[in-house]
Coordinates of C-alpha atoms in Angstrom, one line a residue:
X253 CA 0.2 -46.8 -21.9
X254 CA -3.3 -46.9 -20.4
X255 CA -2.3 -45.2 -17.3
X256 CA -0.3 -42.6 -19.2
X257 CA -3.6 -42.2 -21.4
X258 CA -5.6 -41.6 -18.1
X259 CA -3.1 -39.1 -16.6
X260 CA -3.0 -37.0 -19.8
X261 CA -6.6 -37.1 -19.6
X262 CA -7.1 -36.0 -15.8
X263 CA -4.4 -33.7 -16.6
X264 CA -6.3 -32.0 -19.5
X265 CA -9.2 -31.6 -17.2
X266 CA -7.8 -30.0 -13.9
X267 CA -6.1 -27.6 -16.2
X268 CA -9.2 -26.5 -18.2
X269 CA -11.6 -26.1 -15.1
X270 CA -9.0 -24.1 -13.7
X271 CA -8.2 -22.0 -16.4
X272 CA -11.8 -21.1 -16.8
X273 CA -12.5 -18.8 -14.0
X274 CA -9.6 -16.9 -15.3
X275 CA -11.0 -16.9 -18.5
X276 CA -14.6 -15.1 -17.0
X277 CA -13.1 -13.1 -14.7
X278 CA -10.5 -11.5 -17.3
X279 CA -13.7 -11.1 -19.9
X280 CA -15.8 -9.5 -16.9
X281 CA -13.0 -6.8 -16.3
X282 CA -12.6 -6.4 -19.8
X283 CA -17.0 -6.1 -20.1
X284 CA -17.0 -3.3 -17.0
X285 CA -13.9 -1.7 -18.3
X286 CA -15.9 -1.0 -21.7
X287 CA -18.8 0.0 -19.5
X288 CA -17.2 2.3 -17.9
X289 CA -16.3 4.4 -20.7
X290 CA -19.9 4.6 -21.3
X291 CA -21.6 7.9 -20.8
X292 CA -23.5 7.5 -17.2
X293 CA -27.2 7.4 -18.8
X294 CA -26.3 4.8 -21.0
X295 CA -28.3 2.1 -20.2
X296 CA -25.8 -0.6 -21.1
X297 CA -23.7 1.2 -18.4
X298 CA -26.6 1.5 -16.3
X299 CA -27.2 -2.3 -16.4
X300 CA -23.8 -3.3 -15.8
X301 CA -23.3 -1.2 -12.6
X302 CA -26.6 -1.8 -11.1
X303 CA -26.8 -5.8 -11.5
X304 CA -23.3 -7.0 -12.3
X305 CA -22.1 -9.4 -14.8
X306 CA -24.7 -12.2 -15.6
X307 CA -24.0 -15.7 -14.1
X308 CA -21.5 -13.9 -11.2
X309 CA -21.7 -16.2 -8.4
X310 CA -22.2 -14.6 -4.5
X311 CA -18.4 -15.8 -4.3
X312 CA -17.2 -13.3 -6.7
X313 CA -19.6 -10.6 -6.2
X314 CA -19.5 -10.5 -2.1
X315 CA -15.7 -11.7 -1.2
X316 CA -13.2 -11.5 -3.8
X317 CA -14.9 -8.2 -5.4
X318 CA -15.5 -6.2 -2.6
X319 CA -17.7 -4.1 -4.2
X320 CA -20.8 -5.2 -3.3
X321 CA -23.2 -2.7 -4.3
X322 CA -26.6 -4.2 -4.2
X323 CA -28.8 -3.4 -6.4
X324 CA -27.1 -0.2 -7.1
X325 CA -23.8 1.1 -6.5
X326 CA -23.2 4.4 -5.1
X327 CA -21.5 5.9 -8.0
X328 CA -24.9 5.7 -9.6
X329 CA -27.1 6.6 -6.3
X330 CA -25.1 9.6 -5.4
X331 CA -25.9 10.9 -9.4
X332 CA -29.4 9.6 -9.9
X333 CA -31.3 9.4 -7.2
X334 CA -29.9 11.6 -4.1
X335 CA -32.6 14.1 -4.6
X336 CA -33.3 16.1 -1.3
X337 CA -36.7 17.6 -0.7
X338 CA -36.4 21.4 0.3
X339 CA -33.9 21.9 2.9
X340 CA -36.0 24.8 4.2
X341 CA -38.5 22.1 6.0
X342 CA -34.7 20.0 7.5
X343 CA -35.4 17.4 5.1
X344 CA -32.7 14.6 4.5
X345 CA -31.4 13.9 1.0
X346 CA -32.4 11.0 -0.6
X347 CA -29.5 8.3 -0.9
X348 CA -31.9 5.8 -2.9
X349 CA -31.0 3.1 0.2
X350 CA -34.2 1.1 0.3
X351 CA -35.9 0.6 4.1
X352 CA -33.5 -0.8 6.9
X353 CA -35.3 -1.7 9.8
X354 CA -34.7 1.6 12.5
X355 CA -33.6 -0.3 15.2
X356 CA -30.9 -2.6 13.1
X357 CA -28.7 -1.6 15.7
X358 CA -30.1 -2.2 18.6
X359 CA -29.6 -6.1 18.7
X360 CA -26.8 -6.9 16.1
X361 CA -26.3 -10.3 15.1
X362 CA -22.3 -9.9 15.0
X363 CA -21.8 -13.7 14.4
X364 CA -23.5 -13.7 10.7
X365 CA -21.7 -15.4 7.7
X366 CA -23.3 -14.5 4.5
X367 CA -24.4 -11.6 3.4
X368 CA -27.7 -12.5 3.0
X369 CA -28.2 -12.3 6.9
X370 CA -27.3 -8.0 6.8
X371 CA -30.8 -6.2 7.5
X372 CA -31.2 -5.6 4.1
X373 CA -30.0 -6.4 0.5
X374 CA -28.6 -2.5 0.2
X375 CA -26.8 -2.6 3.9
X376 CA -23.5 -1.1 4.4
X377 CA -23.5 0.2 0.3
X378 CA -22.0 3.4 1.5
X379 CA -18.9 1.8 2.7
X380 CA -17.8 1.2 -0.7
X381 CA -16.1 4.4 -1.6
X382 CA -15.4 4.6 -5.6
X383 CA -12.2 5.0 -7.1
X384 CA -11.0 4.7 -10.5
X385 CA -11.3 1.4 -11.6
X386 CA -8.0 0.8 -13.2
X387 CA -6.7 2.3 -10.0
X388 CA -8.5 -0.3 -8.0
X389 CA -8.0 -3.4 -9.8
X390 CA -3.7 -3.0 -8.9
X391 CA -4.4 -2.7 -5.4
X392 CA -6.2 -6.2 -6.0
X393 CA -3.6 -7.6 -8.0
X394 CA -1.6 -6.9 -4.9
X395 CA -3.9 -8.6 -2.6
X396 CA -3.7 -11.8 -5.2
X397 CA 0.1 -12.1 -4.6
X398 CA -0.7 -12.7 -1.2
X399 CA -1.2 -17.2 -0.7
X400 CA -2.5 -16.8 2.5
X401 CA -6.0 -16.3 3.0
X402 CA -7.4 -12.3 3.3
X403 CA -10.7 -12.7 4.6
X404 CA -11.3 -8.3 4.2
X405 CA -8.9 -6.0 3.5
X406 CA -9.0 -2.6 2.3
X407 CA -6.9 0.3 1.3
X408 CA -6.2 3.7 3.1
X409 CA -4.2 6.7 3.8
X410 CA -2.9 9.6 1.4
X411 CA -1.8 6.9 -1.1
X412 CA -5.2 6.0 -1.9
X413 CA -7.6 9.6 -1.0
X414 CA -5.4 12.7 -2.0
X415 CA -4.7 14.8 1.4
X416 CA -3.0 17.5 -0.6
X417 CA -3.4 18.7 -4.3
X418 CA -2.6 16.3 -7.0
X419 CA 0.4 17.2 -9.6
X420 CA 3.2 18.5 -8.1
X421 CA 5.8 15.8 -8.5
X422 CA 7.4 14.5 -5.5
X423 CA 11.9 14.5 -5.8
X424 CA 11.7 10.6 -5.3
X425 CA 9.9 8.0 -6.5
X426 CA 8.8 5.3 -3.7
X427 CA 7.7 2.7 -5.9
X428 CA 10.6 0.5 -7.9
X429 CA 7.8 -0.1 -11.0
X430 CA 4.4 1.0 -10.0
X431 CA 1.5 0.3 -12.7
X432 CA 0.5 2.9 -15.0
X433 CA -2.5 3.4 -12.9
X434 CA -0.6 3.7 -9.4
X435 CA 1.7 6.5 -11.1
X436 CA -1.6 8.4 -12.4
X437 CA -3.9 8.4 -9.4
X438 CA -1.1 9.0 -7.2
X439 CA -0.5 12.5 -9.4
X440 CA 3.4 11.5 -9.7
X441 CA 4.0 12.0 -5.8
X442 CA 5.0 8.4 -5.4
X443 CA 3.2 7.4 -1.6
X444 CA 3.5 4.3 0.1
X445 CA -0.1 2.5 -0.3
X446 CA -1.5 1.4 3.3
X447 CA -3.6 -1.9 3.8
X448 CA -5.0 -3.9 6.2
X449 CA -6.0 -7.3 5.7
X450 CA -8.6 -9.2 8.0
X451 CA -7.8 -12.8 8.7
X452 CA -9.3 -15.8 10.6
X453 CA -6.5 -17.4 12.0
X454 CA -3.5 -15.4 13.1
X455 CA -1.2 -17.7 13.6
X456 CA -1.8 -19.7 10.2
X457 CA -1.9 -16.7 8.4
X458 CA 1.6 -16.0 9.5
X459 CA 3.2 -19.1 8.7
X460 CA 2.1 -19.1 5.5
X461 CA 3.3 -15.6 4.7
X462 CA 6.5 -16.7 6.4
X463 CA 7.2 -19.2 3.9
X464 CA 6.2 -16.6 1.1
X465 CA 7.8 -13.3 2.3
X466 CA 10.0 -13.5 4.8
X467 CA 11.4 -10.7 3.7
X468 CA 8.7 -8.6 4.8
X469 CA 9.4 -9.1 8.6
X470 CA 12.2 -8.1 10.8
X471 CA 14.0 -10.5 12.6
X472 CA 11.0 -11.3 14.9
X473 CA 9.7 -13.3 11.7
X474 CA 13.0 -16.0 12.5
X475 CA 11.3 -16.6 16.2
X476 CA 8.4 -18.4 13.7
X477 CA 4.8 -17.3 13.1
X478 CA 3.8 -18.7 16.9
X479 CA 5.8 -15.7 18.9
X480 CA 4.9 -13.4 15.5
X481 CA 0.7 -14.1 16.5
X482 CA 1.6 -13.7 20.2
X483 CA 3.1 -10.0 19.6
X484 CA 0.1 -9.4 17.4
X485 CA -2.5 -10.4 19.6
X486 CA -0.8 -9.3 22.9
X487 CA 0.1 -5.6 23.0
X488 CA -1.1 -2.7 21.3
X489 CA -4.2 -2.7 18.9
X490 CA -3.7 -6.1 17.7
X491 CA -2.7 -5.2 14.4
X492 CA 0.9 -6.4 13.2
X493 CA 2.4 -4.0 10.0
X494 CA 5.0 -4.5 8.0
X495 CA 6.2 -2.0 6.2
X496 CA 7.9 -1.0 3.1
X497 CA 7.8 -4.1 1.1
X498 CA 7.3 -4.1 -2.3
X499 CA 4.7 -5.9 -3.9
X500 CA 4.1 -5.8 -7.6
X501 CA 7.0 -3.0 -8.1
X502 CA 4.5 -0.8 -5.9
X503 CA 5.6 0.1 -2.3
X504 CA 2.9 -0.6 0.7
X505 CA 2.6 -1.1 4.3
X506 CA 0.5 -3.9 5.5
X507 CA -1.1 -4.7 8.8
X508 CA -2.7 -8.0 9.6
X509 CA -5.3 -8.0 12.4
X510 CA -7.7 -11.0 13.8
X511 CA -11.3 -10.6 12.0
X512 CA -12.4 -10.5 16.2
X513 CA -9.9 -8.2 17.1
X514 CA -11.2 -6.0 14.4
X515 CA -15.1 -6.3 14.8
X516 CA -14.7 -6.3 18.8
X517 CA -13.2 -2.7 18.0
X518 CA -15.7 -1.5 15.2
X519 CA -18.4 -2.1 17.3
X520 CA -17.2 -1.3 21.0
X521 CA -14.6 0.8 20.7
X522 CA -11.7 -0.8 22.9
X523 CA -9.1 1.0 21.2
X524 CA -10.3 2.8 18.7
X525 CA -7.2 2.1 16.7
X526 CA -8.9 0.4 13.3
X527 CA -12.4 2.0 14.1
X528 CA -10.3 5.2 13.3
X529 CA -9.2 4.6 10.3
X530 CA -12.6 3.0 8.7
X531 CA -14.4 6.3 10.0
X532 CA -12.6 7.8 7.1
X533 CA -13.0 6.8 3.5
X534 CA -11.3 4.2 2.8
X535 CA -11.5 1.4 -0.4
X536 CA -12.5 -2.0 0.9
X537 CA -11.0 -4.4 -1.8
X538 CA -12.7 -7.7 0.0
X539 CA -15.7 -7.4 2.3
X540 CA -16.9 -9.7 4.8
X541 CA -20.2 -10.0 5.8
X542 CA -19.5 -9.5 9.6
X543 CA -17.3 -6.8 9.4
X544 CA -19.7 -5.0 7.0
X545 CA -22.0 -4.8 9.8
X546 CA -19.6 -4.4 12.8
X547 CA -18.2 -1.3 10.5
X548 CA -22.0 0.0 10.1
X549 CA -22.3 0.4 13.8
X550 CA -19.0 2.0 14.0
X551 CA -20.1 5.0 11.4
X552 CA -23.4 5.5 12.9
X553 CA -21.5 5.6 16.2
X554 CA -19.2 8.2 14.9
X555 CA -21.9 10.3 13.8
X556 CA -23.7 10.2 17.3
X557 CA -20.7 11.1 19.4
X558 CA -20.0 14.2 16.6
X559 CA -23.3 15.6 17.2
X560 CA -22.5 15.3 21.2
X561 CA -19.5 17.3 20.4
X562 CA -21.3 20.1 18.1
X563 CA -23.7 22.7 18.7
X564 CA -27.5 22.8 17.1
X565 CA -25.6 23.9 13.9
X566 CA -23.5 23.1 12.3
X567 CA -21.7 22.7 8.8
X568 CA -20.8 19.1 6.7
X569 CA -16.9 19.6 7.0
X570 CA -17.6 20.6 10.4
X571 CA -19.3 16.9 11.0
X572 CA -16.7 14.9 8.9
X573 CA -13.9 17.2 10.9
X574 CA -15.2 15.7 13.8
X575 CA -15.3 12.6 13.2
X576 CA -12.4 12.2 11.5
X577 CA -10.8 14.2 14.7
X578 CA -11.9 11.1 17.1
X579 CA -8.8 9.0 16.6
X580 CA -6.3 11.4 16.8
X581 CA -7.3 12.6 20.5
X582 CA -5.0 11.2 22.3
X583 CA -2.8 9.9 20.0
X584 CA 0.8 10.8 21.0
X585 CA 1.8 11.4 17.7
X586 CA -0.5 14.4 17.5
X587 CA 1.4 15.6 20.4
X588 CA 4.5 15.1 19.1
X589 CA 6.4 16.7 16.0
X590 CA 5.6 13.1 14.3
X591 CA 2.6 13.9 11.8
X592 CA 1.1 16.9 10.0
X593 CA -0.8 19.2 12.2
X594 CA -3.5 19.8 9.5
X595 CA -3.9 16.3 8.7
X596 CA -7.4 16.3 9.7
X597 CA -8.8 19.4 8.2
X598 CA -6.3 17.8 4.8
X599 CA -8.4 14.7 4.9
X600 CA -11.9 16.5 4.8
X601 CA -11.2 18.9 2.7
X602 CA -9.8 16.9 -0.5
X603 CA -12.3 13.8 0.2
X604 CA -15.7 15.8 0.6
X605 CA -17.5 13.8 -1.5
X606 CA -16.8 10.2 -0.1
X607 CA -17.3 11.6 3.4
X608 CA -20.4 12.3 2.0
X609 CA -21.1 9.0 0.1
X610 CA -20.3 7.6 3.7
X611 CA -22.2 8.9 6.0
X612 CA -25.1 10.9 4.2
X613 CA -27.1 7.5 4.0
X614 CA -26.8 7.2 7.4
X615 CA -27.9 10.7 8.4
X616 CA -31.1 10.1 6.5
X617 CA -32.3 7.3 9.1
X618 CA -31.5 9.7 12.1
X619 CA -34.3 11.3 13.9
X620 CA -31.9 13.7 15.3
X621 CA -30.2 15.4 12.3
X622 CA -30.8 16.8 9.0
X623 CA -29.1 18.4 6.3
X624 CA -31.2 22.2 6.3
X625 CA -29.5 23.2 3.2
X626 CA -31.0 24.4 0.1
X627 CA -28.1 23.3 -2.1
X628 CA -29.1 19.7 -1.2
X629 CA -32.2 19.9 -3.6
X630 CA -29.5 19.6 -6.8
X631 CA -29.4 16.3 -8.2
X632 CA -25.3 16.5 -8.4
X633 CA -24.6 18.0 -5.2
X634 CA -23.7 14.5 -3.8
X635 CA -20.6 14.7 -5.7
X636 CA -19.4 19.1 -5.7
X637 CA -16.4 19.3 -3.9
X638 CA -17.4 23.0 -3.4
X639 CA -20.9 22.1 -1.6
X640 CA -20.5 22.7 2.1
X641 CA -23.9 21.6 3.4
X642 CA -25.6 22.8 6.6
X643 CA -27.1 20.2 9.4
X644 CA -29.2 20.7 12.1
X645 CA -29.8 18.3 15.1
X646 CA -32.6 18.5 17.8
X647 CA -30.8 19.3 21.3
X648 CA -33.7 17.6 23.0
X649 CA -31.6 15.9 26.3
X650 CA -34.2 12.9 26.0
X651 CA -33.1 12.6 22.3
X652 CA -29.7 12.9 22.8
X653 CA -30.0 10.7 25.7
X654 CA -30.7 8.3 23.4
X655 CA -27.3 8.6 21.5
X656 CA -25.7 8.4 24.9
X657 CA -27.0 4.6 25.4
X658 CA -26.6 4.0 22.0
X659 CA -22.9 4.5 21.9
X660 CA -20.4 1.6 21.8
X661 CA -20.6 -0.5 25.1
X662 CA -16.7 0.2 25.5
X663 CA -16.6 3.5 25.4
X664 CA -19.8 4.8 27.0
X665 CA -18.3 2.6 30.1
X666 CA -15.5 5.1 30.1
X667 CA -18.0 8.1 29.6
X668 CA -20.6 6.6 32.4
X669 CA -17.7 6.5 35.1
X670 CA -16.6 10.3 33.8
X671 CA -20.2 11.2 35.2
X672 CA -20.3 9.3 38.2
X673 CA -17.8 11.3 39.6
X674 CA -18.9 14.4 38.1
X675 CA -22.3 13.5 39.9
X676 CA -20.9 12.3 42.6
X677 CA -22.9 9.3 42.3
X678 CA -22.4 6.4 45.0
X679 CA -21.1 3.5 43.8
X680 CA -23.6 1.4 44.5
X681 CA -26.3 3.0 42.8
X682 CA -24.0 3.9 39.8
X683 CA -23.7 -0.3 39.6
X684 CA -27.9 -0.8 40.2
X685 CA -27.7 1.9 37.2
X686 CA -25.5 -0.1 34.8
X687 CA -26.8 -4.0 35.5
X688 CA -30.5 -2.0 34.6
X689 CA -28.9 -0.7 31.6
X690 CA -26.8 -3.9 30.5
X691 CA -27.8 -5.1 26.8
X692 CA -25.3 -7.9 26.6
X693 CA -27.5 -10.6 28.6
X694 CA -28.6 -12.7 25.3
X695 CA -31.6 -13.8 26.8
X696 CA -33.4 -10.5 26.9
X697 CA -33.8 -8.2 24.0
X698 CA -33.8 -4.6 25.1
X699 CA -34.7 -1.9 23.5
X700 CA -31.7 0.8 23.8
X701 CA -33.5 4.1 25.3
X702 CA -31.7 6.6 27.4
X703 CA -32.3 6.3 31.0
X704 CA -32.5 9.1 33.4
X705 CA -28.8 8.6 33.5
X706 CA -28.3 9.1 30.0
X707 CA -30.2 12.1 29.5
X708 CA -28.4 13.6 32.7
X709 CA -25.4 13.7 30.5
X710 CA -26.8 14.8 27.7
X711 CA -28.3 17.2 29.1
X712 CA -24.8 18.5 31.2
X713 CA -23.8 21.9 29.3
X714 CA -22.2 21.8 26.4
X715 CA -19.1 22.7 27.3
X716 CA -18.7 20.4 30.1
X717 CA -20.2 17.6 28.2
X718 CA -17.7 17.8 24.8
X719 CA -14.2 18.2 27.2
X720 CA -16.1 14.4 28.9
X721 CA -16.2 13.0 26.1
X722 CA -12.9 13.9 24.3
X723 CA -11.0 12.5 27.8
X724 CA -13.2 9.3 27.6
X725 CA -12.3 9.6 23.9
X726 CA -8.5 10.0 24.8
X727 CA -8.7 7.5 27.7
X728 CA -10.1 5.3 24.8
X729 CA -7.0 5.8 22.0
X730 CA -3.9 7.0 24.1
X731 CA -2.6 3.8 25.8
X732 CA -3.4 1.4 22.7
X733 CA -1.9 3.8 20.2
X734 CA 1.6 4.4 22.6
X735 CA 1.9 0.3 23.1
X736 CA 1.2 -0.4 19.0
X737 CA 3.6 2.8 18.1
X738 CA 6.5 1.0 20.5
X739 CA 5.5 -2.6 18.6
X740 CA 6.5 -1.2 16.0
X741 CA 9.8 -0.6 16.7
X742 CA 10.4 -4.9 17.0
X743 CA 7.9 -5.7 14.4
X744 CA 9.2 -2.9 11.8
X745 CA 12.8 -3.3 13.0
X746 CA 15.5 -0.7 13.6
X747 CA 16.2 0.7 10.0
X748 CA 12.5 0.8 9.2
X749 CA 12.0 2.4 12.1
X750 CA 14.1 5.4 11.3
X751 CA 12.7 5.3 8.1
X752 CA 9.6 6.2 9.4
X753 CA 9.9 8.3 12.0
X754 CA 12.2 10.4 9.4
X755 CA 9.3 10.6 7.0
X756 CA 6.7 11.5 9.7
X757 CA 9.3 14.4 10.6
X758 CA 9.3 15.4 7.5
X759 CA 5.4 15.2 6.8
X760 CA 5.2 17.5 10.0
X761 CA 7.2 20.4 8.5
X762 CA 6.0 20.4 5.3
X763 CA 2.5 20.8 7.0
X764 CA 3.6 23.8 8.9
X765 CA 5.2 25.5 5.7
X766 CA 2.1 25.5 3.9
X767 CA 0.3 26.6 7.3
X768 CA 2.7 29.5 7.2
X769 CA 2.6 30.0 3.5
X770 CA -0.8 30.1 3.9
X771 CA -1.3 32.6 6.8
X772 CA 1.1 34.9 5.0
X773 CA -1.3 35.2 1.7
X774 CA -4.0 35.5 3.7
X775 CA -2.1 38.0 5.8
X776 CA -1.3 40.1 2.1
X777 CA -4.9 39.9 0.6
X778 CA -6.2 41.5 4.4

């Protein structure tokens, strides 16, 4: 009877420490959810967004969350505090982003583990695009259904940021029983939700998901999770999907990738494949501390080779056009009758305002580029879908030579051996040129200013210099993107497959009916 006594004891008390994280976290959601309803000067509403719940540990706040916002989260930056000074003197809009060191990039330590080691307590805020919070808390409770451990994931694609107006209903519903907030941010058009989830160990990861879903893999998943990491790791972008699978009655996609494989992309740009996709706004459901700063490197890098690619002038969808542009040179299904030819110019136009949230922060610690708009002096223009914001840059070779050696060690390779044979530039010297210019020797701390080298190219004419760096830029994404599109077919298996090649057909001609649709009316009101 004693033992008994002790186990119902024990028992008592593994089940009450358990249940209470539960407990806070339900009454948290429940605090934020009141908050939220709040009016957005109310100071209870202010206090809640801009410090979080009292007692949240660095746990919660930093890796389950993802929603790290400082000390204030964009939402209430972008309202409050972006404030530009007159546009007619190129000023840049305030973000409220308090100091980052200007050289943070220089010298990143990419092998940090907490957040506390980012260059500041505000780093990397603008990646945290906001969403409707209802709407965000079911793409967690997807990621929850998940046992094996997702160190980062986020959410992307049309699923998650409109690409086309919101209320038509689409003739099928893709999702067996979505949540009431899926159904309502998705405006009744029903789209698969895309993830990808960040994880330490491929092969672990796997196994365990093996044992949970092994439904969600073709018939490479009976091989086992060893020959499952080796085709992930191995050929294309190192990214592994599976997709549709329903999770939660909700229809997704998911692609697993190596927390290496990813950073090693973000912040050189071997493939370009995931660096891609996180240069467009996307909803980061668990952050990592690593990746938050290998992603930082990758938007700043975006902006730099966009301003190589645009003239003094230049217009905010013209910048966010670029940049979300990058990944799709090259990609053969741009080429082919596989994806909607206005996909781009889609993608900027509906999500203005998180482009903006995303990379207006970082346009303010450029030396190189302003916003030169007077519409920027209004407190809300941050958020006006209408605002089309004008940006000048300095064309100053020396400058822009900077930008050039600043770009991602991968892909200014490809760009330096463009030149050398543009410059017919023996090899020799073109290898003296790049051991002076290495910055991966650990022992020595260089400062990353353009060499004569650099400023050469920047200073090539314009023309020349924007069809060099879209072919480095397709030398860069075609071959990974070709190899991960023909993984697909054994990850995704043959019915799958189909599946989605039909609906990337079909995605393709609806885009040319509304570019014909729209032609026409423009062709009547002329």
């Amino acid at each position: 009877m004693k033992n008994t006594s002790n186990m119902q004891i024990i028992g008592v008390t593994i089940v009450s420490s358990s249940i209470t994280p539960y407990l806070s976290r339900n009454l948290l959601l429940a605090r934020v959810r009141w908050q939220s309803r709040l009016p957005p000067r109310h100071p209870l509403r202010q206090q809640a967004f801009a410090s979080g719940a009292p007692g949240n540990t660095t746990k919660w706040k930093d890796g389950d969350d993802g929603d790290n916002a400082p000390s204030q989260t964009p939402s209430e930056n972008s309202t409050t505090s972006t404030r530009s000074r007159s546009a007619t003197t190129s000023s840049k809009p305030s973000t409220g982003q308090t100091s980052i060191p200007s050289d943070w990039d220089e010298n990143p330590n990419l092998n940090i583990s907490a957040f506390s080691q980012l260059p500041s307590s505000t780093f990397g805020y603008n990646q945290h695009i906001i969403i409707n919070h209802d709407f965000k808390e079911a793409l967690r409770q997807i990621l929850w259904q998940f046992r094996a451990p997702i160190r980062y994931a986020f959410a992307y694609g049309s699923g998650v940021f409109p690409q086309t107006a919101l209320g038509s209903k689409s003739a099928a519903t893709v999702h067996p029983h979505p949540s009431p907030a899926i159904s309502s941010m998705q405006g009744g058009q029903g789209k698969m939700i895309d993830f990808i989830f960040g994880v330490t160990y491929t092969q672990h990861w796997h196994s365990l998901n093996l044992q949970q879903h092994r439904d969600h893999y073709s018939a490479i998943g009976s091989l086992g999770s060893s020959l499952v990491s080796r085709v992930q790791d191995k050929y294309g972008a190192g990214v592994y999907f599976n997709p549709y699978v329903t999770v939660n009655g909700t229809l997704i996609k998911y692609g697993v990738v190596n927390l290496d494989t990813l950073c090693r992309d973000l912040s050189e740009w071997d493939t370009l494949y995931l660096a891609g996709r996180l240069q467009k706004p996307v909803k980061i459901l668990r952050d990592d501390p690593r990746v938050r700063l290998a992603n930082q490197i990758n938007l700043i890098s975006a902006i730099r080779t966009a301003l190589l690619l645009l003239p003094s002038e230049f217009t905010e969808q013209e910048l966010y056009g670029t940049i979300a542009g990058l990944s799709y040179l090259g990609d053969p299904r741009m080429a082919l009758p596989a994806e909607n030819p206005n996909k781009v110019a889609n993608i900027v136009k509906y999500q203005l305002p998180s482009f903006r949230r995303l990379y207006a922060p970082l346009i303010e610690n450029l030396p190189n580029v302003a916003f030169h708009d007077p519409r920027c002096s209004s407190s809300d223009w941050m958020d006006d879908p209408d605002t089309n914001a004008t940006l000048a840059q300095d064309m100053d070779p020396k400058r822009r030579g900077n930008m050039v050696r600043r770009l991602p060690r991968s892909f200014r390779s490809k760009l330096y051996f463009r030149y050398q044979s543009k410059f017919q530039i023996p090899q020799l010297d073109f290898d003296r040129m790049l051991e002076e210019s290495n910055d991966q020797d650990p022992t020595r701390v260089k400062r990353q200013q353009g060499s004569v080298f650099d400023q050469r190219i920047a200073g090539d004419r314009q023309s020349d210099l924007r069809k060099e760096v879209k072919r480095a830029i397709k030398s860069t994404v075609q071959w990974p993107s070709a190899t991960q599109s023909l993984k697909g077919i054994i990850t995704t298996g043959f019915v799958r497959s189909v599946r989605y090649v039909r609906e990337k057909l079909a995605k393709h001609h609806k885009g040319q009916e509304r570019e014909q649709s729209a032609s026409g009316s423009a062709k009547e009101k002329g």
